[in-house]
Amino acid sequence: MRLADLRGRSVAVWGSGREGVAAAAAIADHAPARLVAVDDTVNFLSLDWSESRAKDVPLVTGDDCHDALMAAEVIVRSPGVPQTHPWIVEARAREITVTGGSALWMADHAAATVGVTGSKGKSTTASLISHLLSATGRPNVLGGNIGVPLLDLPDTDQYVLELSSYQCSDLTDSPRVAVVTALFPEHLDAHGGQEEYYRDKLNILAHNPETVVVNGLDERLAAEIGNLPAVRAGLPDSYHVRDEIVYRAETRLFDRDVLPLVGRHNERNLCVALAVLEALGIDTVASADTLAATAKTFSALPHRLTEIEDPSGLTFVDDTLATSPYASMHAIDAYEGRPLTVIVGGTDRGLDYSPLREHLKGRELTVIGIPDSGQRIVDALEGLPGVRTEVADDLIDAVRLARTVTPTDGAVLLSPAAPSYGRFRNFEHRSEVFVQAIRDTAKA
């Protein structure tokens, strides 16, 4: 379904955040017979509708939301509205078309788009692809879940998009180059289970992309896509890292350490990015020197293994976007070989922390749990030789404790393995509290 297909139809946009505003404004330009916006849970993500670009579209709140949605022929849901919401289930049962702004946009722009998704690494990989493309003479626009809603993107010849599972689930058109960086259980409450999450995430591959690029070293991803034709970055016949050198098959390109991001997972992100460039017609061998120089200027994205200077000699690391045990496992691996204290805990979504326990077998480190899920994570690690566990009352107390238990040449890693909501407004707020706690405890 395209935006033009909404002409003369009754449409309800669900959500009044930036995605809802973008959708309502875009749809209004295509002459629907009826258009309303609906927000049944006005919160900090909601914008001041009266001051927004969509202010001329009526906004329904409160008790009338359900009826307004069910009166529509098409519901355009914001990504924050889960596919498992009872009203979405009811709407589909009534044969109301449910789609999203990302799907409407992709229907018109798929041929010009690289779409990147994954349970880990999608933001970094999308940003790195955009960065490398620009250096090779390919201007592009970066957007999607990483910042600008798709329906707000300017016209251009090339798009690089980070797409969440919520955005991917609505797609009926795959981007020209469809990319998946990693796959592990995440957001299960919003998708209905692991199988449903994988299905929604991998829907990006389901609608005839020209090229599929995946992280070939991710065993779970490999199992899910089976024999699907794909470029499998990380394997010896594709882009891979061997002996700290980046290769295209057997051709040496440049040293791995030109990319100033720690961790094996970021090596894999680089290999995926290079495979995407080749899919877009760039001769990576001829451009190797340019690509190396450009990779050297790439900066870590905020809140992803971001190192914070401290006069004590400790390295504090903000990885607050690690909201699952698998993401935290990648972060812990990035600091292998150094004395390490990891701060974990946040909103308790009932995640299974046994994979984290298995991953930490044979390691020596300290784990500090903070509310709400910190105690449960610590309990899951009980009895592991070499793993010291502590519980703190809050993040500030955890930073103070970390200073006392971490050797001066060590690292203190905030990699929560849980979302931020509840104790914090969002992940940015959690990061702010962490940084302030580092400053305050340094003075103590």
Coordinates of C-alpha atoms in Angstrom, one line a residue:
M1 CA 0.0 0.0 0.0
R2 CA 1.3 3.4 -1.0
L3 CA 0.4 6.8 0.3
A4 CA -1.5 7.5 -2.9
D5 CA -3.7 4.5 -2.2
L6 CA -5.2 6.3 0.8
R7 CA -7.0 8.9 -1.4
G8 CA -10.7 8.8 -0.7
R9 CA -10.4 6.4 2.2
S10 CA -11.1 6.6 5.9
V11 CA -7.7 6.6 7.8
A12 CA -6.8 6.7 11.5
V13 CA -3.2 7.4 12.5
W14 CA -2.4 5.7 15.9
G15 CA 0.1 7.7 17.9
S16 CA 0.9 11.4 18.5
G17 CA 4.7 11.2 18.7
R18 CA 7.1 12.1 15.9
E19 CA 6.1 9.1 13.8
G20 CA 2.4 9.9 14.2
V21 CA 2.9 13.6 13.3
A22 CA 4.9 12.6 10.2
A23 CA 2.3 10.0 9.1
A24 CA -0.7 12.4 9.7
A25 CA 1.0 15.2 7.8
A26 CA 1.9 13.0 4.8
I27 CA -1.5 11.3 4.6
A28 CA -3.3 14.7 4.7
D29 CA -1.6 15.6 1.5
H30 CA -3.2 12.7 -0.3
A31 CA -6.9 13.6 0.2
P32 CA -8.2 10.9 2.4
A33 CA -12.0 10.9 2.8
R34 CA -11.6 11.0 6.6
L35 CA -8.4 11.4 8.7
V36 CA -8.0 11.4 12.4
A37 CA -5.1 10.8 14.8
V38 CA -5.6 8.7 17.9
D39 CA -3.5 8.6 21.1
D40 CA -4.9 6.4 23.9
T41 CA -1.7 6.6 26.0
V42 CA -0.5 10.2 26.0
N43 CA 3.0 10.2 27.6
F44 CA 6.5 11.8 27.3
L45 CA 6.8 10.6 23.7
S46 CA 3.6 12.5 22.7
L47 CA 4.2 15.9 21.0
D48 CA 2.1 19.0 21.4
W49 CA -0.3 18.2 18.7
S50 CA -1.6 21.8 18.4
E51 CA 1.9 23.0 17.6
S52 CA 2.8 20.2 15.2
R53 CA 2.7 20.0 11.4
A54 CA -0.4 17.8 11.7
K55 CA -2.3 20.3 13.9
D56 CA -5.2 20.4 11.3
V57 CA -5.8 16.7 11.7
P58 CA -8.2 16.0 14.6
L59 CA -6.6 14.3 17.6
V60 CA -8.8 11.8 19.5
T61 CA -7.8 10.9 23.1
G62 CA -9.5 9.2 26.0
D63 CA -12.5 7.0 25.8
D64 CA -13.3 7.7 22.1
C65 CA -10.0 6.2 20.9
H66 CA -11.2 2.6 20.3
D67 CA -14.3 3.7 18.3
A68 CA -12.3 6.1 16.2
L69 CA -9.9 3.3 15.2
M70 CA -12.6 0.8 14.5
A71 CA -14.4 3.3 12.2
A72 CA -11.4 3.5 9.9
E73 CA -10.7 1.5 6.7
V74 CA -7.0 1.8 7.3
I75 CA -5.1 2.1 10.6
V76 CA -1.5 3.5 10.3
R77 CA 0.1 2.5 13.6
S78 CA 3.2 4.2 15.0
P79 CA 6.1 1.7 15.7
G80 CA 5.4 2.0 19.5
V81 CA 2.0 0.3 19.1
P82 CA 2.7 -3.4 19.3
Q83 CA 1.3 -5.9 16.8
T84 CA -0.1 -7.8 19.9
H85 CA -2.2 -4.9 21.1
P86 CA -5.8 -6.2 21.5
W87 CA -7.1 -3.4 19.3
I88 CA -4.7 -4.3 16.5
V89 CA -5.9 -7.9 16.8
E90 CA -9.5 -6.8 16.7
A91 CA -8.9 -4.5 13.8
R92 CA -7.4 -7.3 11.7
A93 CA -10.3 -9.6 12.7
R94 CA -12.7 -6.9 11.3
E95 CA -10.6 -6.8 8.1
I96 CA -9.4 -3.3 8.7
T97 CA -6.1 -2.8 7.0
V98 CA -3.2 -2.2 9.4
T99 CA 0.0 -0.7 8.2
G100 CA 2.7 1.8 9.3
G101 CA 4.3 4.9 8.1
S102 CA 7.5 3.1 7.3
A103 CA 5.7 0.6 5.0
L104 CA 3.9 3.4 3.2
W105 CA 7.2 5.2 2.6
M106 CA 9.0 2.0 1.5
A107 CA 6.4 1.2 -1.1
D108 CA 7.5 4.3 -3.0
H109 CA 11.3 4.2 -2.2
A110 CA 12.4 0.6 -1.9
A111 CA 14.6 0.7 -5.1
A112 CA 16.7 3.5 -3.6
T113 CA 17.1 2.1 -0.1
V114 CA 19.5 0.1 2.0
G115 CA 17.5 -1.2 5.0
V116 CA 19.4 -2.4 8.0
T117 CA 17.9 -4.3 10.9
G118 CA 19.2 -6.7 13.6
S119 CA 18.9 -7.4 17.3
K120 CA 22.3 -5.7 17.8
G121 CA 24.4 -3.5 15.6
K122 CA 21.8 -2.0 13.3
S123 CA 22.5 1.6 14.3
T124 CA 26.2 1.3 14.0
T125 CA 26.1 -0.6 10.7
A126 CA 23.6 1.8 9.1
S127 CA 25.7 4.8 10.2
L128 CA 28.9 3.2 9.0
I129 CA 27.4 2.3 5.6
S130 CA 26.3 5.9 5.2
H131 CA 29.7 7.2 6.3
L132 CA 31.6 5.0 3.8
L133 CA 29.2 5.7 1.0
S134 CA 29.7 9.4 1.3
A135 CA 33.4 9.0 1.1
T136 CA 33.2 7.1 -2.1
G137 CA 31.2 9.7 -3.9
R138 CA 27.7 8.4 -3.1
P139 CA 25.7 11.1 -1.3
N140 CA 22.9 9.6 0.8
V141 CA 20.4 10.3 3.5
L142 CA 20.6 8.4 6.8
G143 CA 17.3 7.9 8.7
G144 CA 14.7 5.6 10.1
N145 CA 14.7 4.4 13.7
I146 CA 18.0 6.1 14.2
G147 CA 16.5 9.6 14.0
V148 CA 14.2 11.0 11.3
P149 CA 10.9 9.2 10.6
L150 CA 10.9 7.9 7.0
L151 CA 7.9 10.0 6.0
D152 CA 10.0 13.1 6.9
L153 CA 13.0 12.2 4.8
P154 CA 13.9 14.5 1.9
D155 CA 14.0 13.4 -1.7
T156 CA 17.4 11.8 -2.7
D157 CA 18.9 9.1 -4.9
Q158 CA 20.1 6.9 -2.0
Y159 CA 18.8 6.2 1.5
V160 CA 20.4 4.2 4.3
L161 CA 17.8 3.3 7.0
E162 CA 18.0 1.7 10.4
L163 CA 14.7 -0.3 10.8
S164 CA 13.4 -1.7 14.1
S165 CA 11.4 -4.9 14.3
Y166 CA 8.3 -2.8 14.7
Q167 CA 8.9 -1.1 11.4
C168 CA 9.9 -4.2 9.6
S169 CA 6.8 -6.1 10.6
D170 CA 4.5 -3.9 8.4
L171 CA 6.6 -3.9 5.3
T172 CA 5.1 -5.2 2.0
D173 CA 8.1 -4.1 0.0
S174 CA 11.8 -5.0 0.8
P175 CA 14.5 -2.4 0.4
R176 CA 16.8 -2.9 -2.6
V177 CA 19.6 -4.1 -0.2
A178 CA 18.2 -5.8 2.9
V179 CA 20.6 -6.2 5.7
V180 CA 20.4 -8.2 9.0
T181 CA 23.3 -7.8 11.5
A182 CA 22.3 -10.2 14.3
L183 CA 19.4 -12.1 15.7
F184 CA 18.5 -13.0 19.3
P185 CA 15.3 -12.9 21.4
E186 CA 14.3 -9.3 22.1
H187 CA 11.1 -7.3 22.6
L188 CA 9.2 -10.6 23.0
D189 CA 6.4 -8.9 25.0
A190 CA 5.6 -6.6 22.0
H191 CA 5.7 -9.3 19.4
G192 CA 4.1 -12.2 21.2
G193 CA 7.1 -14.6 21.5
Q194 CA 10.4 -15.5 20.0
E195 CA 9.0 -17.0 16.8
E196 CA 6.9 -13.9 16.1
Y197 CA 9.8 -11.6 16.8
Y198 CA 12.0 -13.4 14.4
R199 CA 9.2 -13.4 11.8
D200 CA 8.6 -9.7 12.2
K201 CA 12.3 -8.8 12.1
L202 CA 13.0 -11.0 9.0
N203 CA 10.0 -9.6 7.2
I204 CA 12.6 -7.2 5.7
L205 CA 13.8 -10.1 3.6
A206 CA 10.4 -11.4 2.5
H207 CA 9.5 -9.1 -0.4
N208 CA 12.0 -9.6 -3.1
P209 CA 15.1 -7.5 -2.2
E210 CA 17.7 -7.3 -5.0
T211 CA 20.4 -8.3 -2.5
V212 CA 20.4 -9.7 1.0
V213 CA 23.5 -9.1 3.2
V214 CA 23.8 -10.8 6.6
N215 CA 26.3 -11.4 9.3
G216 CA 27.4 -14.9 8.3
L217 CA 28.9 -15.6 11.8
D218 CA 25.6 -15.3 13.6
E219 CA 24.5 -18.9 14.0
R220 CA 20.9 -18.1 15.1
L221 CA 20.5 -15.8 12.0
A222 CA 21.9 -18.5 9.8
A223 CA 19.5 -21.1 11.1
E224 CA 16.5 -18.8 10.6
I225 CA 17.2 -17.8 7.0
G226 CA 18.4 -21.3 5.9
N227 CA 19.4 -21.5 2.3
L228 CA 18.1 -18.0 1.4
P229 CA 20.5 -16.5 -1.2
A230 CA 22.6 -14.0 0.7
V231 CA 26.0 -12.4 1.0
R232 CA 27.3 -13.8 4.3
A233 CA 29.8 -11.3 5.6
G234 CA 32.3 -12.5 8.0
L235 CA 32.9 -15.9 6.3
P236 CA 36.2 -16.5 4.4
D237 CA 34.6 -16.2 0.9
S238 CA 33.3 -12.7 1.7
Y239 CA 34.5 -9.8 3.8
H240 CA 36.2 -11.0 7.0
V241 CA 38.8 -10.2 9.5
R242 CA 41.8 -12.5 9.8
D243 CA 44.9 -11.8 11.9
E244 CA 43.7 -8.3 12.5
I245 CA 43.4 -7.6 8.8
V246 CA 40.2 -7.0 6.8
Y247 CA 40.0 -9.1 3.7
R248 CA 37.7 -9.5 0.7
A249 CA 37.9 -13.2 0.2
E250 CA 41.7 -13.6 -0.2
T251 CA 42.4 -9.9 -1.0
R252 CA 43.9 -7.8 1.8
L253 CA 42.1 -4.5 2.2
F254 CA 43.4 -2.7 5.3
D255 CA 44.2 -3.2 9.0
R256 CA 41.2 -3.9 11.3
D257 CA 42.3 -1.3 13.8
V258 CA 41.5 1.6 11.4
L259 CA 38.0 1.3 12.8
P260 CA 38.1 2.9 16.2
L261 CA 35.4 0.7 17.7
V262 CA 36.1 -2.1 20.2
G263 CA 34.7 -5.5 20.0
R264 CA 34.5 -8.4 17.6
H265 CA 30.8 -7.5 16.9
N266 CA 32.0 -4.2 15.4
E267 CA 34.4 -6.1 13.1
R268 CA 31.4 -8.0 11.8
N269 CA 29.5 -4.7 11.4
L270 CA 32.3 -3.4 9.3
C271 CA 32.4 -6.5 7.1
V272 CA 28.6 -6.2 6.6
A273 CA 29.0 -2.6 5.6
L274 CA 31.7 -3.4 3.0
A275 CA 29.5 -6.1 1.5
V276 CA 26.7 -3.6 1.2
L277 CA 29.0 -1.1 -0.6
E278 CA 29.9 -3.9 -3.1
A279 CA 26.2 -4.7 -3.7
L280 CA 25.8 -1.0 -4.6
G281 CA 28.5 -1.3 -7.2
I282 CA 31.5 0.1 -5.4
D283 CA 34.9 -1.4 -6.1
T284 CA 36.1 -1.9 -2.5
V285 CA 39.5 -3.2 -3.6
A286 CA 40.2 -0.2 -5.7
S287 CA 38.8 2.1 -3.0
A288 CA 40.6 0.3 -0.1
D289 CA 42.8 3.3 0.9
T290 CA 39.8 5.7 0.9
L291 CA 37.7 3.3 2.9
A292 CA 40.4 2.8 5.5
A293 CA 40.9 6.5 5.9
T294 CA 37.2 7.0 6.2
A295 CA 36.7 4.2 8.7
K296 CA 39.3 5.8 10.9
T297 CA 37.1 8.9 11.2
F298 CA 34.0 7.0 12.2
S299 CA 32.9 7.6 15.8
A300 CA 31.0 5.3 18.1
L301 CA 27.4 6.2 18.4
P302 CA 26.2 7.7 21.7
H303 CA 25.4 5.1 24.5
R304 CA 27.1 2.3 22.6
L305 CA 30.4 1.4 24.3
T306 CA 31.1 5.1 24.8
E307 CA 34.2 5.5 27.0
I308 CA 34.2 8.3 29.6
E309 CA 37.4 9.7 31.0
D310 CA 37.9 9.6 34.7
P311 CA 40.9 11.0 36.8
S312 CA 41.1 7.7 38.8
G313 CA 42.4 5.8 35.8
L314 CA 39.3 3.7 35.6
T315 CA 37.6 3.5 32.2
F316 CA 33.8 4.0 32.6
V317 CA 31.8 2.8 29.6
D318 CA 28.3 3.9 28.7
D319 CA 26.5 1.0 26.9
T320 CA 23.0 1.9 28.2
L321 CA 21.4 0.8 24.9
A322 CA 22.3 -2.9 25.7
T323 CA 18.8 -3.8 26.7
S324 CA 19.1 -7.6 26.4
P325 CA 21.6 -10.2 27.8
Y326 CA 22.9 -10.9 24.4
A327 CA 23.8 -7.2 23.8
S328 CA 25.6 -7.2 27.2
M329 CA 27.5 -10.3 26.3
H330 CA 28.9 -8.5 23.2
A331 CA 29.9 -5.6 25.4
I332 CA 31.6 -7.8 28.0
D333 CA 33.6 -9.5 25.2
A334 CA 34.8 -6.1 24.0
Y335 CA 36.7 -5.7 27.3
E336 CA 38.0 -9.2 27.6
G337 CA 41.5 -9.3 29.2
R338 CA 40.9 -6.3 31.5
P339 CA 39.6 -6.2 35.1
L340 CA 35.9 -5.6 34.6
T341 CA 32.9 -4.5 36.6
V342 CA 29.5 -4.7 34.9
I343 CA 26.4 -2.8 36.1
V344 CA 23.2 -4.6 35.1
G345 CA 19.5 -4.2 35.7
G346 CA 16.5 -2.1 34.6
T347 CA 12.9 -2.8 33.6
D348 CA 12.1 -6.4 34.3
R349 CA 10.5 -7.9 31.2
G350 CA 11.0 -11.5 32.4
L351 CA 14.0 -12.1 30.1
D352 CA 15.9 -15.4 30.5
Y353 CA 19.3 -14.7 31.8
S354 CA 20.7 -18.2 31.6
P355 CA 22.5 -17.3 28.3
L356 CA 24.4 -14.7 30.2
R357 CA 25.3 -17.2 32.9
E358 CA 26.6 -19.6 30.3
H359 CA 28.6 -16.8 28.6
L360 CA 30.3 -15.9 31.9
K361 CA 31.5 -19.4 32.8
G362 CA 35.3 -19.4 33.2
R363 CA 35.5 -15.6 33.4
E364 CA 36.6 -13.3 36.3
L365 CA 34.6 -10.1 36.8
T366 CA 32.3 -8.3 39.1
V367 CA 28.6 -7.9 38.4
I368 CA 26.5 -5.2 40.2
G369 CA 22.7 -5.4 40.0
I370 CA 20.4 -2.4 40.2
P371 CA 16.6 -2.3 40.3
D372 CA 14.4 -3.6 39.0
S373 CA 15.8 -6.7 37.4
G374 CA 19.3 -6.5 38.9
Q375 CA 18.6 -8.8 41.8
R376 CA 17.2 -11.5 39.4
I377 CA 20.2 -11.2 37.1
V378 CA 22.6 -11.6 40.1
D379 CA 20.6 -14.6 41.3
A380 CA 20.9 -16.2 37.8
L381 CA 24.7 -15.9 38.2
E382 CA 24.9 -17.3 41.7
G383 CA 27.7 -19.9 42.2
L384 CA 29.7 -19.1 39.1
P385 CA 33.4 -19.4 40.0
G386 CA 35.2 -16.1 39.3
V387 CA 32.1 -14.0 39.1
R388 CA 31.6 -11.7 42.1
T389 CA 28.1 -10.4 42.5
E390 CA 26.8 -7.4 44.4
V391 CA 23.5 -5.5 44.6
A392 CA 23.1 -1.7 44.8
D393 CA 20.1 0.4 45.7
D394 CA 20.4 2.5 42.5
L395 CA 22.7 3.5 39.7
I396 CA 24.5 6.1 41.7
D397 CA 25.2 3.6 44.5
A398 CA 26.4 1.1 41.9
V399 CA 28.9 3.6 40.5
R400 CA 30.2 4.3 44.0
L401 CA 30.5 0.6 44.7
A402 CA 32.2 0.0 41.3
R403 CA 35.0 2.4 42.3
T404 CA 35.8 0.4 45.3
V405 CA 35.9 -3.1 43.7
T406 CA 37.5 -2.3 40.3
P407 CA 41.3 -2.2 40.0
T408 CA 42.6 1.2 38.7
D409 CA 43.5 -0.3 35.3
G410 CA 40.0 -1.8 35.0
A411 CA 36.8 -0.9 33.3
V412 CA 33.3 -0.1 34.7
L413 CA 30.7 -1.0 32.1
L414 CA 27.1 0.1 32.3
S415 CA 25.5 -2.6 30.1
P416 CA 22.2 -3.2 31.7
A417 CA 20.8 -6.2 29.8
A418 CA 17.4 -4.5 30.4
P419 CA 15.4 -1.5 29.2
S420 CA 15.5 1.8 31.1
Y421 CA 11.8 2.7 31.6
G422 CA 10.4 2.7 35.1
R423 CA 13.3 4.2 37.1
F424 CA 14.3 6.5 34.1
R425 CA 12.4 8.4 31.5
N426 CA 14.3 6.7 28.7
F427 CA 17.8 5.4 27.9
E428 CA 19.2 9.0 27.5
H429 CA 18.1 9.8 31.0
R430 CA 19.8 6.6 32.3
S431 CA 23.0 7.7 30.5
E432 CA 22.7 11.2 32.0
V433 CA 22.4 9.7 35.6
F434 CA 25.4 7.4 34.9
V435 CA 27.6 10.3 33.7
Q436 CA 26.6 12.5 36.6
A437 CA 27.2 9.7 39.1
I438 CA 30.8 9.3 37.7
R439 CA 31.4 13.0 38.2
D440 CA 29.9 13.1 41.7
T441 CA 31.7 10.0 43.0
A442 CA 35.0 11.2 41.6
K443 CA 34.8 14.3 43.9
A444 CA 33.9 12.2 46.9

